[in-house]
mmCIF file of C-alpha atoms and ligand atoms in Angstrom:
data_model
loop_
_atom_site.group_PDB
_atom_site.id
_atom_site.type_symbol
_atom_site.label_atom_id
_atom_site.label_comp_id
_atom_site.label_asym_id
_atom_site.label_seq_id
_atom_site.Cartn_x
_atom_site.Cartn_y
_atom_site.Cartn_z
ATOM 1 C CA MET A 85 0.001 0.000 0.004
ATOM 2 C CA ALA A 86 1.313 3.433 -0.881
ATOM 3 C CA ALA A 87 2.551 5.609 1.991
ATOM 4 C CA LYS A 88 0.579 8.487 3.478
ATOM 5 C CA ILE A 89 2.045 11.799 2.370
ATOM 6 C CA ILE A 90 3.033 14.088 5.259
ATOM 7 C CA ASP A 91 1.878 17.548 4.231
ATOM 8 C CA GLY A 92 4.527 20.023 5.378
ATOM 9 C CA LYS A 93 2.714 22.935 3.847
ATOM 10 C CA GLU A 94 -0.365 22.302 5.937
ATOM 11 C CA ILE A 95 1.519 21.579 9.158
ATOM 12 C CA SER A 96 3.783 24.598 8.732
ATOM 13 C CA ALA A 97 0.723 26.818 8.107
ATOM 14 C CA ALA A 98 -0.721 25.627 11.406
ATOM 15 C CA VAL A 99 2.555 26.453 13.233
ATOM 16 C CA LYS A 100 2.695 29.915 11.693
ATOM 17 C CA GLU A 101 -0.956 30.547 12.572
ATOM 18 C CA GLN A 102 -0.173 29.655 16.191
ATOM 19 C CA VAL A 103 2.722 32.151 16.167
ATOM 20 C CA ARG A 104 0.541 34.815 14.561
ATOM 21 C CA ALA A 105 -2.225 34.299 17.097
ATOM 22 C CA GLU A 106 0.237 34.407 20.012
ATOM 23 C CA ILE A 107 1.795 37.676 18.788
ATOM 24 C CA GLU A 108 -1.663 39.215 18.307
ATOM 25 C CA ARG A 109 -3.026 37.981 21.677
ATOM 26 C CA ASP A 110 -0.057 39.253 23.691
ATOM 27 C CA LYS A 111 0.435 42.358 21.485
ATOM 28 C CA LEU A 112 4.135 41.580 21.029
ATOM 29 C CA SER A 113 6.460 43.680 18.935
ATOM 30 C CA VAL A 114 8.811 41.103 17.502
ATOM 31 C CA GLY A 115 11.646 41.709 15.003
ATOM 32 C CA LEU A 116 13.880 39.422 12.956
ATOM 33 C CA ALA A 117 17.013 40.603 11.101
ATOM 34 C CA VAL A 118 18.060 38.529 8.100
ATOM 35 C CA VAL A 119 21.511 39.095 6.677
ATOM 36 C CA ILE A 120 22.461 37.815 3.229
ATOM 37 C CA VAL A 121 25.884 38.337 1.652
ATOM 38 C CA GLY A 122 26.318 38.004 -2.130
ATOM 39 C CA ASP A 123 23.703 36.794 -4.592
ATOM 40 C CA ASP A 124 23.479 33.047 -4.381
ATOM 41 C CA PRO A 125 20.075 32.382 -6.038
ATOM 42 C CA ALA A 126 19.040 29.564 -3.638
ATOM 43 C CA SER A 127 19.825 31.752 -0.610
ATOM 44 C CA ARG A 128 17.844 34.568 -2.200
ATOM 45 C CA VAL A 129 14.769 32.284 -2.455
ATOM 46 C CA TYR A 130 15.104 31.173 1.181
ATOM 47 C CA VAL A 131 15.483 34.741 2.428
ATOM 48 C CA ASN A 132 12.391 35.870 0.458
ATOM 49 C CA ASN A 133 10.388 33.006 1.944
ATOM 50 C CA LYS A 134 11.519 33.989 5.454
ATOM 51 C CA LYS A 135 10.388 37.567 4.779
ATOM 52 C CA LYS A 136 6.958 36.370 3.579
ATOM 53 C CA ALA A 137 6.542 34.180 6.693
ATOM 54 C CA CYS A 138 7.402 37.181 8.893
ATOM 55 C CA GLU A 139 4.682 39.250 7.208
ATOM 56 C CA LEU A 140 2.153 36.482 7.728
ATOM 57 C CA CYS A 141 2.985 36.116 11.415
ATOM 58 C CA GLY A 142 3.192 39.851 12.204
ATOM 59 C CA ILE A 143 6.936 39.820 12.769
ATOM 60 C CA LYS A 144 8.881 42.847 11.557
ATOM 61 C CA SER A 145 11.658 41.734 9.237
ATOM 62 C CA TYR A 146 14.803 43.755 8.656
ATOM 63 C CA GLU A 147 16.757 42.644 5.642
ATOM 64 C CA TYR A 148 20.424 43.405 5.117
ATOM 65 C CA ALA A 149 21.528 42.411 1.627
ATOM 66 C CA LEU A 150 25.286 42.996 1.515
ATOM 67 C CA PRO A 151 27.508 42.779 -1.603
ATOM 68 C CA GLU A 152 29.667 39.713 -2.267
ATOM 69 C CA ASN A 153 32.875 41.684 -1.445
ATOM 70 C CA THR A 154 31.762 42.665 2.087
ATOM 71 C CA SER A 155 34.717 42.354 4.460
ATOM 72 C CA GLU A 156 34.599 40.232 7.615
ATOM 73 C CA GLU A 157 35.052 43.365 9.670
ATOM 74 C CA GLN A 158 32.013 45.051 8.056
ATOM 75 C CA LEU A 159 29.891 41.958 8.609
ATOM 76 C CA LEU A 160 30.947 41.602 12.262
ATOM 77 C CA GLU A 161 30.222 45.302 12.777
ATOM 78 C CA LEU A 162 26.667 44.780 11.448
ATOM 79 C CA VAL A 163 26.219 41.798 13.798
ATOM 80 C CA ASP A 164 27.373 43.990 16.711
ATOM 81 C CA THR A 165 24.853 46.694 15.756
ATOM 82 C CA LEU A 166 22.023 44.143 15.521
ATOM 83 C CA ASN A 167 23.062 42.558 18.848
ATOM 84 C CA SER A 168 22.458 45.868 20.602
ATOM 85 C CA ASP A 169 19.314 46.891 18.653
ATOM 86 C CA LYS A 170 16.274 46.480 20.952
ATOM 87 C CA ASN A 171 13.919 46.156 17.976
ATOM 88 C CA VAL A 172 15.775 43.105 16.733
ATOM 89 C CA ASN A 173 14.976 39.924 18.671
ATOM 90 C CA GLY A 174 16.413 37.396 16.240
ATOM 91 C CA ILE A 175 19.444 37.527 13.942
ATOM 92 C CA LEU A 176 19.901 35.132 11.065
ATOM 93 C CA VAL A 177 22.949 35.210 8.834
ATOM 94 C CA GLN A 178 22.105 33.179 5.754
ATOM 95 C CA LEU A 179 24.628 30.426 5.036
ATOM 96 C CA PRO A 180 26.691 29.636 3.073
ATOM 97 C CA LEU A 181 28.725 32.859 3.244
ATOM 98 C CA PRO A 182 31.183 33.729 0.465
ATOM 99 C CA GLY A 183 34.505 31.861 0.890
ATOM 100 C CA HIS A 184 36.528 34.811 2.245
ATOM 101 C CA LEU A 185 34.237 35.115 5.341
ATOM 102 C CA ASN A 186 34.749 32.876 8.340
ATOM 103 C CA GLU A 187 31.260 31.445 9.079
ATOM 104 C CA LYS A 188 32.188 30.198 12.513
ATOM 105 C CA LYS A 189 33.570 33.550 13.589
ATOM 106 C CA VAL A 190 30.406 35.315 12.345
ATOM 107 C CA ILE A 191 28.043 32.899 14.051
ATOM 108 C CA GLU A 192 29.909 33.101 17.368
ATOM 109 C CA ARG A 193 29.558 36.882 17.241
ATOM 110 C CA ILE A 194 25.742 36.668 17.289
ATOM 111 C CA SER A 195 24.354 37.102 20.807
ATOM 112 C CA PRO A 196 23.211 33.608 21.901
ATOM 113 C CA GLU A 197 19.883 35.190 23.001
ATOM 114 C CA LYS A 198 19.241 36.303 19.409
ATOM 115 C CA ASP A 199 20.605 33.200 17.695
ATOM 116 C CA VAL A 200 17.295 31.931 16.263
ATOM 117 C CA ASP A 201 19.124 29.363 14.107
ATOM 118 C CA ALA A 202 20.604 27.786 17.255
ATOM 119 C CA PHE A 203 24.002 27.663 15.536
ATOM 120 C CA HIS A 204 26.011 29.400 18.286
ATOM 121 C CA GLU A 205 28.247 27.033 20.286
ATOM 122 C CA SER A 206 26.413 27.786 23.511
ATOM 123 C CA ASN A 207 23.045 26.910 21.942
ATOM 124 C CA VAL A 208 24.506 23.760 20.377
ATOM 125 C CA GLY A 209 25.787 22.769 23.816
ATOM 126 C CA ARG A 210 22.308 23.307 25.290
ATOM 127 C CA ILE A 211 20.799 21.055 22.639
ATOM 128 C CA MET A 212 23.289 18.364 23.572
ATOM 129 C CA ILE A 213 22.158 18.312 27.208
ATOM 130 C CA GLY A 214 18.461 18.862 26.416
ATOM 131 C CA ASN A 215 18.316 22.314 28.049
ATOM 132 C CA TYR A 216 17.040 24.185 25.009
ATOM 133 C CA ALA A 217 16.658 27.895 24.517
ATOM 134 C CA PHE A 218 16.059 27.499 20.802
ATOM 135 C CA LEU A 219 15.424 24.294 18.882
ATOM 136 C CA PRO A 220 17.404 24.040 15.679
ATOM 137 C CA CYS A 221 14.872 24.897 12.948
ATOM 138 C CA THR A 222 15.208 22.043 10.488
ATOM 139 C CA PRO A 223 15.488 19.178 12.997
ATOM 140 C CA ALA A 224 12.679 20.716 15.067
ATOM 141 C CA GLY A 225 10.555 20.884 11.915
ATOM 142 C CA CYS A 226 11.314 17.192 11.212
ATOM 143 C CA MET A 227 10.185 16.285 14.741
ATOM 144 C CA GLU A 228 6.858 18.111 14.150
ATOM 145 C CA LEU A 229 6.377 16.125 10.953
ATOM 146 C CA ILE A 230 7.126 12.854 12.773
ATOM 147 C CA HIS A 231 4.709 13.779 15.579
ATOM 148 C CA SER A 232 1.992 14.499 13.003
ATOM 149 C CA THR A 233 2.005 10.808 12.001
ATOM 150 C CA GLY A 234 1.153 9.695 15.518
ATOM 151 C CA VAL A 235 4.143 7.285 15.462
ATOM 152 C CA GLU A 236 5.929 7.383 18.793
ATOM 153 C CA VAL A 237 9.688 7.810 18.692
ATOM 154 C CA ALA A 238 10.375 6.066 22.031
ATOM 155 C CA GLY A 239 11.951 2.682 21.520
ATOM 156 C CA LYS A 240 12.057 2.983 17.722
ATOM 157 C CA GLU A 241 15.067 2.399 15.460
ATOM 158 C CA CYS A 242 15.899 5.832 14.080
ATOM 159 C CA VAL A 243 18.468 6.237 11.362
ATOM 160 C CA VAL A 244 19.847 9.640 10.363
ATOM 161 C CA ILE A 245 21.841 9.783 7.115
ATOM 162 C CA GLY A 246 24.174 12.790 7.272
ATOM 163 C CA ARG A 247 26.153 14.295 10.176
ATOM 164 C CA SER A 248 26.147 18.008 9.485
ATOM 165 C CA ASN A 249 26.157 20.461 12.364
ATOM 166 C CA ILE A 250 22.962 22.059 11.003
ATOM 167 C CA VAL A 251 20.865 18.932 10.499
ATOM 168 C CA GLY A 252 22.310 15.470 11.118
ATOM 169 C CA LYS A 253 23.883 15.938 14.572
ATOM 170 C CA PRO A 254 21.106 17.973 16.201
ATOM 171 C CA MET A 255 18.488 15.703 14.591
ATOM 172 C CA ALA A 256 20.130 12.719 16.285
ATOM 173 C CA MET A 257 19.965 14.567 19.620
ATOM 174 C CA LEU A 258 16.256 15.447 19.325
ATOM 175 C CA LEU A 259 15.397 11.802 18.484
ATOM 176 C CA LEU A 260 17.531 10.641 21.391
ATOM 177 C CA HIS A 261 15.777 13.033 23.763
ATOM 178 C CA GLU A 262 12.510 11.320 22.783
ATOM 179 C CA ASN A 263 14.057 7.934 23.581
ATOM 180 C CA GLY A 264 14.681 6.687 20.054
ATOM 181 C CA THR A 265 17.505 4.272 19.386
ATOM 182 C CA VAL A 266 19.569 6.450 17.071
ATOM 183 C CA THR A 267 22.168 5.532 14.424
ATOM 184 C CA VAL A 268 23.948 8.264 12.495
ATOM 185 C CA CYS A 269 25.264 7.211 9.043
ATOM 186 C CA HIS A 270 27.750 9.024 6.818
ATOM 187 C CA SER A 271 30.042 8.516 3.844
ATOM 188 C CA LYS A 272 32.214 5.967 5.697
ATOM 189 C CA THR A 273 29.306 3.852 6.955
ATOM 190 C CA LYS A 274 29.530 0.214 5.916
ATOM 191 C CA ASN A 275 26.416 -1.616 4.709
ATOM 192 C CA LEU A 276 24.446 1.604 4.552
ATOM 193 C CA ALA A 277 21.416 -0.002 2.848
ATOM 194 C CA GLU A 278 21.263 -2.644 5.495
ATOM 195 C CA VAL A 279 21.399 -0.125 8.349
ATOM 196 C CA CYS A 280 18.702 2.015 6.703
ATOM 197 C CA ARG A 281 16.464 -1.017 6.281
ATOM 198 C CA ARG A 282 16.380 -1.356 10.096
ATOM 199 C CA ALA A 283 14.896 2.075 10.503
ATOM 200 C CA ASP A 284 11.331 2.618 11.715
ATOM 201 C CA ILE A 285 12.116 6.313 11.276
ATOM 202 C CA LEU A 286 14.517 7.284 8.516
ATOM 203 C CA ILE A 287 15.873 10.824 8.113
ATOM 204 C CA ALA A 288 17.716 11.572 4.874
ATOM 205 C CA ALA A 289 19.970 14.629 5.126
ATOM 206 C CA VAL A 290 22.749 13.768 2.648
ATOM 207 C CA GLY A 291 22.396 16.470 0.014
ATOM 208 C CA ARG A 292 22.431 14.051 -2.909
ATOM 209 C CA ALA A 293 19.493 13.635 -5.274
ATOM 210 C CA ASN A 294 17.662 10.292 -5.141
ATOM 211 C CA PHE A 295 20.336 8.783 -2.823
ATOM 212 C CA VAL A 296 17.850 6.678 -0.776
ATOM 213 C CA THR A 297 16.250 4.015 -2.946
ATOM 214 C CA GLY A 298 13.227 1.844 -2.261
ATOM 215 C CA ASP A 299 15.277 -1.181 -1.237
ATOM 216 C CA MET A 300 16.800 0.848 1.670
ATOM 217 C CA ILE A 301 13.412 1.392 3.302
ATOM 218 C CA LYS A 302 11.649 -0.849 5.805
ATOM 219 C CA GLU A 303 8.018 -1.623 5.067
ATOM 220 C CA GLY A 304 5.843 0.943 6.847
ATOM 221 C CA ALA A 305 8.692 3.261 7.958
ATOM 222 C CA VAL A 306 8.375 6.988 8.505
ATOM 223 C CA VAL A 307 10.636 8.634 5.880
ATOM 224 C CA ILE A 308 11.643 12.278 6.341
ATOM 225 C CA ASP A 309 13.460 13.824 3.348
ATOM 226 C CA VAL A 310 15.543 16.884 4.266
ATOM 227 C CA GLY A 311 17.244 17.141 0.840
ATOM 228 C CA ILE A 312 16.645 20.018 -1.495
ATOM 229 C CA ASN A 313 18.616 19.270 -4.659
ATOM 230 C CA ARG A 314 18.226 21.077 -7.956
ATOM 231 C CA LEU A 315 18.452 18.828 -11.000
ATOM 232 C CA ASP A 316 19.936 19.860 -14.348
ATOM 233 C CA ASN A 317 16.425 20.340 -15.664
ATOM 234 C CA GLY A 318 15.768 22.893 -12.904
ATOM 235 C CA LYS A 319 13.378 20.674 -10.955
ATOM 236 C CA LEU A 320 13.721 20.306 -7.148
ATOM 237 C CA CYS A 321 14.294 16.829 -5.846
ATOM 238 C CA GLY A 322 14.919 15.311 -2.424
ATOM 239 C CA ASP A 323 17.512 12.850 -1.151
ATOM 240 C CA VAL A 324 14.914 10.078 -1.393
ATOM 241 C CA LYS A 325 13.825 8.433 -4.626
ATOM 242 C CA PHE A 326 10.200 9.243 -4.006
ATOM 243 C CA ASP A 327 8.494 6.981 -6.542
ATOM 244 C CA GLU A 328 10.158 3.919 -5.085
ATOM 245 C CA ALA A 329 10.025 4.974 -1.460
ATOM 246 C CA VAL A 330 6.338 5.814 -1.499
ATOM 247 C CA GLU A 331 5.563 2.116 -2.248
ATOM 248 C CA LYS A 332 7.472 0.929 0.833
ATOM 249 C CA ALA A 333 7.081 3.630 3.512
ATOM 250 C CA GLY A 334 4.148 4.107 5.842
ATOM 251 C CA TYR A 335 4.561 7.878 5.831
ATOM 252 C CA ILE A 336 6.743 10.062 3.652
ATOM 253 C CA THR A 337 7.476 13.772 3.161
ATOM 254 C CA PRO A 338 7.421 15.205 -0.397
ATOM 255 C CA VAL A 339 10.025 17.615 -1.818
ATOM 256 C CA PRO A 340 9.059 20.387 -2.167
ATOM 257 C CA GLY A 341 6.321 20.799 0.395
ATOM 258 C CA GLY A 342 7.746 18.649 3.233
ATOM 259 C CA VAL A 343 10.602 19.732 5.486
ATOM 260 C CA GLY A 344 11.353 23.055 3.704
ATOM 261 C CA PRO A 345 8.285 25.007 4.870
ATOM 262 C CA MET A 346 8.666 23.592 8.377
ATOM 263 C CA THR A 347 12.148 25.056 8.792
ATOM 264 C CA ILE A 348 10.742 28.547 8.211
ATOM 265 C CA ALA A 349 7.742 27.990 10.539
ATOM 266 C CA MET A 350 10.109 26.856 13.351
ATOM 267 C CA LEU A 351 12.239 29.983 12.723
ATOM 268 C CA MET A 352 9.107 32.115 13.327
ATOM 269 C CA LYS A 353 8.502 30.169 16.580
ATOM 270 C CA ASN A 354 12.107 30.719 17.687
ATOM 271 C CA THR A 355 11.832 34.437 17.000
ATOM 272 C CA VAL A 356 8.929 34.737 19.436
ATOM 273 C CA THR A 357 10.855 32.656 21.940
ATOM 274 C CA ALA A 358 13.769 35.097 21.515
ATOM 275 C CA TRP A 359 11.460 38.006 22.290
ATOM 276 C CA ARG A 360 10.335 36.238 25.493
ATOM 277 C CA ILE A 361 13.902 35.424 26.558
ATOM 278 C CA GLN A 362 14.857 39.077 26.107
ATOM 279 C CA ASN A 363 11.765 40.626 27.684
ATOM 280 C CA GLU A 364 10.674 38.236 30.403
ATOM 281 C CA LYS A 365 13.840 37.917 32.388
ATOM 282 C CA HIS A 366 13.372 37.312 36.068
HETATM 283 N N1 LIG B 510 21.279 27.939 4.847
HETATM 284 C C1 LIG B 510 20.571 26.830 4.614
HETATM 285 N N2 LIG B 510 19.744 26.567 5.684
HETATM 286 C C2 LIG B 510 19.939 27.562 6.573
HETATM 287 C C3 LIG B 510 19.379 27.828 7.814
HETATM 288 O O1 LIG B 510 18.525 27.113 8.373
HETATM 289 N N3 LIG B 510 19.852 28.974 8.431
HETATM 290 C C4 LIG B 510 20.783 29.755 7.874
HETATM 291 N N4 LIG B 510 21.180 30.814 8.541
HETATM 292 N N5 LIG B 510 21.340 29.517 6.699
HETATM 293 C C5 LIG B 510 20.911 28.416 6.026
#
């Protein structure tokens, strides 16, 4: 039987509506600064989508589009300015940055209280021990999608393919915090297909089009596809070979319309959390 499709658009719309209603109810004045350096077309699309989501939720968005040749000093200066701007509750520097800029240095300069991506070392550390200020947006979005299926994570075999700092590693932590039995696979993993076939919950975050084939999926599994790959013909495609996987999985996310919109919805949620952290100190 073909898998049920997990509708990321619908679920993300519900999260954004919650955020909008909360902001309206409590009459919050929330601001998000988005910084983009250079003109990478994919980054441009993401930043525009973030701006639209802000409008929908009633969050003020401040966009800083800097030229490709911006110096590290200039970028760090802007981060300092935003750190001390009371109207800015969240700061997001769109990655990847042009090669001459040190991403780590820039991220570490963002005030941890405004780090709505949860990329700062202190926020990463808090994720590790389960004492969250902000949930990392993409993994948190994946968790919402898993929860929407009604499948419990506790006791399940969870396999994450990919070990990036942005997705794979924090994803493994969130699954572990919900008592999943978690395996993280990567390019050196032996018998990858066999390991994946054990998964009740499979998260594909490899960044390679159609990497996960039908034979790697356990019958009835929850399959979450984090990949956004652009094919030569311009079409978007996930890390999972959808046509094959849909015949094996119990639940599956499409690309587009799965994880992508969730990331942005969770960013909106984090921005309100940032406002509360900054304004409701005891
Ligand atoms: N580039 C791709 N995904 C992300 C993200 O979630 N946050 C930022 N800042 N940059 C990204």
